[in-house]
GROMACS .gro file of C-alpha atoms in nm:
model
  312
    1MET     CA    1  17.344  12.316  28.046
    2LYS     CA    2  17.479  12.166  28.439
    3LYS     CA    3  17.662  12.441  28.515
    4LEU     CA    4  17.376  12.647  28.431
    5ILE     CA    5  17.158  12.491  28.698
    6ILE     CA    6  17.421  12.491  28.941
    7VAL     CA    7  17.418  12.874  28.901
    8PHE     CA    8  17.062  12.882  28.915
    9ILE     CA    9  17.048  12.679  29.256
   10LEU     CA   10  17.335  12.906  29.389
   11PHE     CA   11  17.147  13.213  29.319
   12LEU     CA   12  16.836  13.073  29.495
   13LEU     CA   13  17.031  12.980  29.798
   14THR     CA   14  17.230  13.305  29.778
   15ALA     CA   15  16.884  13.520  29.764
   16CYS     CA   16  16.688  13.296  30.065
   17THR     CA   17  16.990  13.410  30.280
   18GLN     CA   18  16.902  13.785  30.261
   19PRO     CA   19  16.561  13.841  30.458
   20SER     CA   20  16.306  13.974  30.218
   21PHE     CA   21  15.928  14.170  30.505
   22GLU     CA   22  15.678  14.341  30.359
   23SER     CA   23  15.683  14.687  30.178
   24ILE     CA   24  15.554  14.995  30.371
   25ASP     CA   25  15.401  15.249  30.154
   26PRO     CA   26  15.643  15.514  30.104
   27SER     CA   27  15.402  15.816  30.074
   28VAL     CA   28  15.264  15.730  30.412
   29ASP     CA   29  15.337  15.853  30.761
   30PHE     CA   30  15.406  15.647  31.003
   31LEU     CA   31  15.514  15.531  31.414
   32ALA     CA   32  15.772  15.214  31.410
   33SER     CA   33  15.783  15.018  31.743
   34LEU     CA   34  16.123  14.841  31.781
   35ASN     CA   35  15.967  14.506  31.953
   36THR     CA   36  16.270  14.328  32.140
   37GLY     CA   37  16.005  14.049  32.356
   38ASP     CA   38  15.968  13.856  31.998
   39GLY     CA   39  16.189  14.033  31.781
   40SER     CA   40  15.915  14.234  31.561
   41ILE     CA   41  15.867  14.617  31.448
   42ASP     CA   42  15.508  14.688  31.441
   43PHE     CA   43  15.450  15.030  31.155
   44LEU     CA   44  15.180  15.221  31.290
   45SER     CA   45  14.943  15.508  31.059
   46GLU     CA   46  14.818  15.797  31.203
   47GLU     CA   47  14.505  15.607  31.228
   48ARG     CA   48  14.680  15.448  31.488
   49GLU     CA   49  14.658  15.090  31.314
   50ILE     CA   50  14.908  14.840  31.221
   51ILE     CA   51  15.000  14.882  30.863
   52GLY     CA   52  15.279  14.623  30.842
   53ASN     CA   53  15.473  14.418  31.029
   54TRP     CA   54  15.851  14.250  31.009
   55GLN     CA   55  15.923  13.945  31.158
   56LEU     CA   56  16.308  13.967  31.245
   57ASP     CA   57  16.559  13.698  31.197
   58LYS     CA   58  16.789  13.840  31.449
   59ALA     CA   59  16.853  14.018  31.786
   60TYR     CA   60  16.849  14.380  31.673
   61THR     CA   61  16.869  14.590  32.028
   62GLY     CA   62  16.786  14.933  31.866
   63PHE     CA   63  16.668  15.083  31.466
   64SER     CA   64  16.732  15.449  31.316
   65LEU     CA   65  16.612  15.603  31.009
   66VAL     CA   66  16.802  15.672  30.822
   67THR     CA   67  16.653  15.844  30.457
   68ASP     CA   68  16.239  15.827  30.448
   69ASP     CA   69  16.287  15.525  30.281
   70LEU     CA   70  16.584  15.354  30.407
   71ILE     CA   71  16.613  15.211  30.846
   72LEU     CA   72  16.896  15.128  30.984
   73VAL     CA   73  16.880  14.785  31.256
   74TYR     CA   74  17.123  14.695  31.487
   75GLY     CA   75  17.249  14.465  31.757
   76PHE     CA   76  17.438  14.400  32.067
   77THR     CA   77  17.515  14.105  31.991
   78MET     CA   78  17.518  14.118  31.649
   79ASN     CA   79  17.896  14.210  31.371
   80GLU     CA   80  17.648  14.379  31.181
   81ALA     CA   81  17.435  14.647  31.115
   82VAL     CA   82  17.137  14.597  30.812
   83ILE     CA   83  17.012  14.900  30.582
   84PHE     CA   84  16.680  14.788  30.464
   85GLN     CA   85  16.487  14.935  30.192
   86LEU     CA   86  16.141  14.990  30.365
   87SER     CA   87  15.933  15.027  29.993
   88THR     CA   88  16.083  14.704  29.925
   89GLY     CA   89  16.115  14.558  30.229
   90LYS     CA   90  16.472  14.439  30.138
   91GLN     CA   91  16.758  14.427  30.258
   92VAL     CA   92  17.017  14.673  30.066
   93SER     CA   93  17.382  14.719  30.206
   94THR     CA   94  17.526  14.586  30.522
   95ILE     CA   95  17.772  14.805  30.786
   96GLU     CA   96  18.055  14.507  30.968
   97VAL     CA   97  18.045  14.655  31.294
   98ALA     CA   98  18.259  14.517  31.606
   99GLU     CA   99  17.989  14.363  31.894
  100GLY     CA  100  17.866  14.589  32.124
  101THR     CA  101  17.670  14.834  31.930
  102THR     CA  102  17.453  15.076  32.199
  103ASN     CA  103  17.341  15.336  31.916
  104SER     CA  104  17.303  15.467  31.592
  105TYR     CA  105  17.241  15.837  31.509
  106VAL     CA  106  17.185  15.924  31.144
  107TYR     CA  107  17.279  16.333  31.096
  108ASN     CA  108  17.237  16.443  30.689
  109GLU     CA  109  17.216  16.072  30.564
  110GLU     CA  110  17.534  15.954  30.723
  111ILE     CA  111  17.573  15.693  31.027
  112TYR     CA  112  17.739  15.706  31.334
  113ILE     CA  113  17.746  15.393  31.561
  114ALA     CA  114  17.848  15.366  31.915
  115ASN     CA  115  18.000  15.054  32.032
  116GLY     CA  116  18.016  14.991  32.420
  117LYS     CA  117  18.243  14.706  32.400
  118GLU     CA  118  18.519  14.891  32.204
  119ASN     CA  119  18.431  15.214  32.320
  120THR     CA  120  18.436  15.393  32.018
  121ILE     CA  121  18.269  15.618  31.758
  122SER     CA  122  18.231  15.506  31.422
  123HIS     CA  123  18.196  15.694  31.098
  124TYR     CA  124  17.937  15.566  30.792
  125ASN     CA  125  17.825  15.630  30.492
  126LEU     CA  126  17.474  15.476  30.380
  127GLU     CA  127  17.753  15.186  30.187
  128GLY     CA  128  17.837  15.104  30.444
  129LYS     CA  129  18.192  15.272  30.401
  130LEU     CA  130  18.393  15.349  30.722
  131LEU     CA  131  18.474  15.735  30.741
  132GLU     CA  132  18.645  15.794  31.055
  133GLN     CA  133  18.668  15.612  31.397
  134THR     CA  134  18.737  15.732  31.713
  135SER     CA  135  18.750  15.671  32.094
  136ALA     CA  136  18.553  15.789  32.302
  137GLY     CA  137  18.459  15.737  32.687
  138ASN     CA  138  18.382  15.380  32.894
  139TYR     CA  139  18.021  15.249  32.768
  140PRO     CA  140  17.928  15.549  32.492
  141MET     CA  141  17.557  15.522  32.430
  142SER     CA  142  17.321  15.827  32.355
  143MET     CA  143  17.428  16.073  32.044
  144VAL     CA  144  17.330  16.411  31.964
  145THR     CA  145  17.490  16.669  31.673
  146GLU     CA  146  17.413  17.036  31.707
  147GLY     CA  147  17.622  17.258  31.452
  148GLU     CA  148  17.902  17.107  31.423
  149ASN     CA  149  17.967  16.938  31.662
  150LEU     CA  150  17.887  16.559  31.786
  151TYR     CA  151  17.807  16.521  32.188
  152VAL     CA  152  17.833  16.143  32.314
  153VAL     CA  153  17.731  16.080  32.687
  154ASN     CA  154  17.930  15.828  32.776
  155PHE     CA  155  17.694  15.579  33.046
  156LYS     CA  156  17.941  15.403  33.245
  157ASP     CA  157  18.158  15.718  33.255
  158GLU     CA  158  18.129  16.059  33.433
  159ARG     CA  159  18.232  16.248  33.113
  160LEU     CA  160  18.021  16.382  32.759
  161SER     CA  161  18.266  16.378  32.468
  162VAL     CA  162  18.215  16.661  32.186
  163PHE     CA  163  18.342  16.551  31.869
  164THR     CA  164  18.333  16.741  31.537
  165LEU     CA  165  18.124  16.581  31.269
  166ASP     CA  166  18.432  16.408  31.135
  167LEU     CA  167  18.532  16.287  31.483
  168GLN     CA  168  18.800  16.544  31.585
  169GLU     CA  169  18.767  16.535  31.999
  170VAL     CA  170  18.681  16.877  32.056
  171THR     CA  171  18.627  16.905  32.444
  172GLU     CA  172  18.539  16.683  32.739
  173TRP     CA  173  18.231  16.793  32.978
  174ASP     CA  174  18.182  16.691  33.374
  175ILE     CA  175  17.888  16.476  33.414
  176PRO     CA  176  17.691  16.221  33.675
  177SER     CA  177  17.746  15.859  33.592
  178SER     CA  178  17.528  15.686  33.446
  179SER     CA  179  17.377  15.965  33.233
  180GLN     CA  180  17.139  15.873  32.942
  181GLY     CA  181  16.907  16.096  32.725
  182ILE     CA  182  17.047  16.456  32.595
  183LEU     CA  183  16.875  16.694  32.403
  184VAL     CA  184  16.980  17.046  32.223
  185ASN     CA  185  16.725  17.292  32.366
  186GLY     CA  186  16.853  17.655  32.194
  187ASP     CA  187  17.230  17.755  32.406
  188GLU     CA  188  17.146  17.399  32.634
  189ILE     CA  189  17.219  17.064  32.615
  190TRP     CA  190  17.020  16.865  32.896
  191LEU     CA  191  17.126  16.582  33.021
  192GLY     CA  192  16.923  16.294  33.147
  193GLY     CA  193  16.993  15.943  33.335
  194HIS     CA  194  16.906  15.643  33.539
  195GLY     CA  195  17.166  15.729  33.855
  196ALA     CA  196  17.454  15.520  33.991
  197GLY     CA  197  17.373  15.214  34.250
  198SER     CA  198  17.107  15.285  34.519
  199SER     CA  199  17.038  15.673  34.460
  200PRO     CA  200  16.824  15.634  34.133
  201ASN     CA  201  16.813  15.970  33.919
  202ARG     CA  202  16.548  16.270  33.932
  203VAL     CA  203  16.674  16.553  33.747
  204ILE     CA  204  16.754  16.695  33.410
  205SER     CA  205  17.072  16.836  33.376
  206ARG     CA  206  17.067  17.181  33.154
  207TYR     CA  207  17.445  17.239  33.057
  208ASP     CA  208  17.572  17.584  32.867
  209ARG     CA  209  17.628  17.441  32.558
  210ALA     CA  210  17.993  17.684  32.473
  211THR     CA  211  18.106  17.593  32.754
  212GLY     CA  212  18.000  17.236  32.930
  213LYS     CA  213  17.893  17.450  33.205
  214LEU     CA  214  17.595  17.297  33.544
  215VAL     CA  215  17.324  17.562  33.452
  216GLY     CA  216  17.087  17.421  33.642
  217GLU     CA  217  16.803  17.115  33.713
  218ILE     CA  218  16.449  17.017  33.596
  219GLU     CA  219  16.304  16.745  33.883
  220THR     CA  220  16.145  16.488  33.655
  221PRO     CA  221  16.178  16.170  33.892
  222VAL     CA  222  16.246  15.910  33.866
  223MET     CA  223  16.537  15.804  33.585
  224PRO     CA  224  16.439  16.046  33.291
  225ILE     CA  225  16.611  15.864  33.033
  226MET     CA  226  16.482  16.027  32.729
  227MET     CA  227  16.368  16.334  32.557
  228THR     CA  228  16.220  16.477  32.215
  229ALA     CA  229  16.059  16.822  32.131
  230ASP     CA  230  15.753  16.865  31.936
  231ALA     CA  231  15.674  17.158  31.686
  232ASN     CA  232  15.592  17.398  31.931
  233GLY     CA  233  15.873  17.381  32.137
  234PHE     CA  234  15.736  17.234  32.418
  235ILE     CA  235  16.000  16.904  32.547
  236TYR     CA  236  15.850  16.573  32.643
  237ALA     CA  237  16.109  16.385  32.916
  238LEU     CA  238  16.045  16.003  33.008
  239SER     CA  239  16.075  15.924  33.318
  240HIS     CA  240  16.105  15.504  33.298
  241GLY     CA  241  16.195  15.468  33.694
  242SER     CA  242  15.838  15.599  33.743
  243SER     CA  243  15.657  15.531  33.425
  244THR     CA  244  15.575  15.920  33.374
  245LEU     CA  245  15.587  16.135  33.079
  246TYR     CA  246  15.666  16.537  33.185
  247LYS     CA  247  15.538  16.808  32.911
  248ILE     CA  248  15.840  17.081  33.007
  249SER     CA  249  15.852  17.411  32.862
  250GLU     CA  250  16.147  17.568  32.677
  251THR     CA  251  16.223  17.752  32.994
  252GLY     CA  252  16.244  17.399  33.224
  253GLU     CA  253  15.920  17.473  33.334
  254VAL     CA  254  15.725  17.139  33.424
  255LEU     CA  255  15.385  17.210  33.221
  256THR     CA  256  15.247  16.861  33.280
  257SER     CA  257  15.296  16.537  33.400
  258ILE     CA  258  15.125  16.186  33.363
  259LYS     CA  259  15.190  15.810  33.407
  260ALA     CA  260  15.113  15.603  33.163
  261GLY     CA  261  15.262  15.208  33.050
  262ALA     CA  262  15.459  14.950  33.207
  263ASN     CA  263  15.873  15.043  33.248
  264PRO     CA  264  15.889  15.257  32.904
  265PHE     CA  265  16.155  15.343  32.757
  266SER     CA  266  16.069  15.537  32.430
  267VAL     CA  267  15.901  15.817  32.348
  268ALA     CA  268  15.846  15.976  32.022
  269ILE     CA  269  15.630  16.265  31.830
  270PHE     CA  270  15.367  16.206  31.593
  271GLY     CA  271  15.139  16.400  31.493
  272GLU     CA  272  14.968  16.595  31.730
  273SER     CA  273  15.016  16.316  31.997
  274ALA     CA  274  15.332  16.191  32.236
  275VAL     CA  275  15.349  15.885  32.182
  276LEU     CA  276  15.552  15.631  32.480
  277ALA     CA  277  15.597  15.264  32.433
  278GLY     CA  278  15.517  14.987  32.767
  279TYR     CA  279  15.750  14.828  32.739
  280GLU     CA  280  15.610  14.504  32.997
  281ASP     CA  281  15.218  14.589  32.864
  282HIS     CA  282  15.339  14.579  32.498
  283GLN     CA  283  15.084  14.860  32.423
  284VAL     CA  284  15.206  15.219  32.293
  285TYR     CA  285  15.010  15.564  32.456
  286PHE     CA  286  14.874  15.814  32.250
  287ILE     CA  287  14.923  16.173  32.465
  288GLU     CA  288  14.758  16.442  32.430
  289SER     CA  289  14.669  16.739  32.623
  290GLY     CA  290  14.820  16.560  32.932
  291LYS     CA  291  14.553  16.279  32.907
  292VAL     CA  292  14.593  15.939  32.714
  293THR     CA  293  14.379  15.924  32.404
  294ASP     CA  294  14.445  15.596  32.254
  295LYS     CA  295  14.639  15.252  32.306
  296VAL     CA  296  14.751  14.995  32.067
  297PRO     CA  297  14.847  14.685  32.081
  298VAL     CA  298  15.229  14.587  31.934
  299GLY     CA  299  15.461  14.304  31.950
  300LYS     CA  300  15.624  14.267  32.247
  301GLY     CA  301  15.885  14.488  32.461
  302PRO     CA  302  15.791  14.759  32.250
  303PHE     CA  303  16.154  14.935  32.343
  304GLN     CA  304  16.234  15.184  32.081
  305LEU     CA  305  16.030  15.383  31.872
  306ILE     CA  306  16.076  15.604  31.546
  307VAL     CA  307  15.883  15.823  31.323
  308ARG     CA  308  15.869  15.879  30.947
  309GLU     CA  309  15.646  16.228  30.832
  310ALA     CA  310  15.715  16.103  30.475
  311SER     CA  311  15.379  16.399  30.410
  312LYS     CA  312  15.628  16.676  30.500
   0.00000   0.00000   0.00000
């Protein structure tokens, strides 16, 4: 009897160490905001109402949607990344990583993790098993896949690394230091960035995807650090140095621009809106046809946005 009691107590203690959050309806589309100022995630519905709030217990600095029902969270100072199931709010697996995670990227339900201390890219499956690992440049961060390749921007370096999906090195391109934000646009790779020292970046650089050669620039001052595209092919570039969102055609023509948010770091497409996160004013801004149509208060320091379109 005493042994059974001890086993039961140990079970309870183990269960208590696993954080559990409120469930998110698997049929609902949402915009999620990771708020690094107070360590929380807010989930917003298409009606722009908060349908869930997770108060995180660790210093997570980024997240990715792995599947419609799984979300990955990580932190730069942490030695693990964690996968939670949205429909239950429960932790389902842990990925052992070295401290220094700067970004995660998901492709075909497999996970790539960039590490800015070890200067590595690691490739994992959903169970957290390490499949491959390779060396990158100095402080790898932004990543994107296209075809059979993974493109990695090395933030503190002057090179972009190109790997196969199983992390075999293909080639390297010359790029400006402090580059950040990458997007595939047809036969081109578009690259943003902070700029170095006292010279903030004012342009998106366009590279030929086949050769890695610079083929053009798009004026988008100041500090275009993130880009995303909508279903119609329009590209939205967020310049956090000027708190400006640019709408750009596929050919590189700037169509509209609007100032919104205080020091925004992230932009996403949700329904018919481009949504940006105001890091210093703790709100997300919904923008349509070049105008702010709504703004919703979220937790402190909204730093990253992701979208789930469960209905599609």
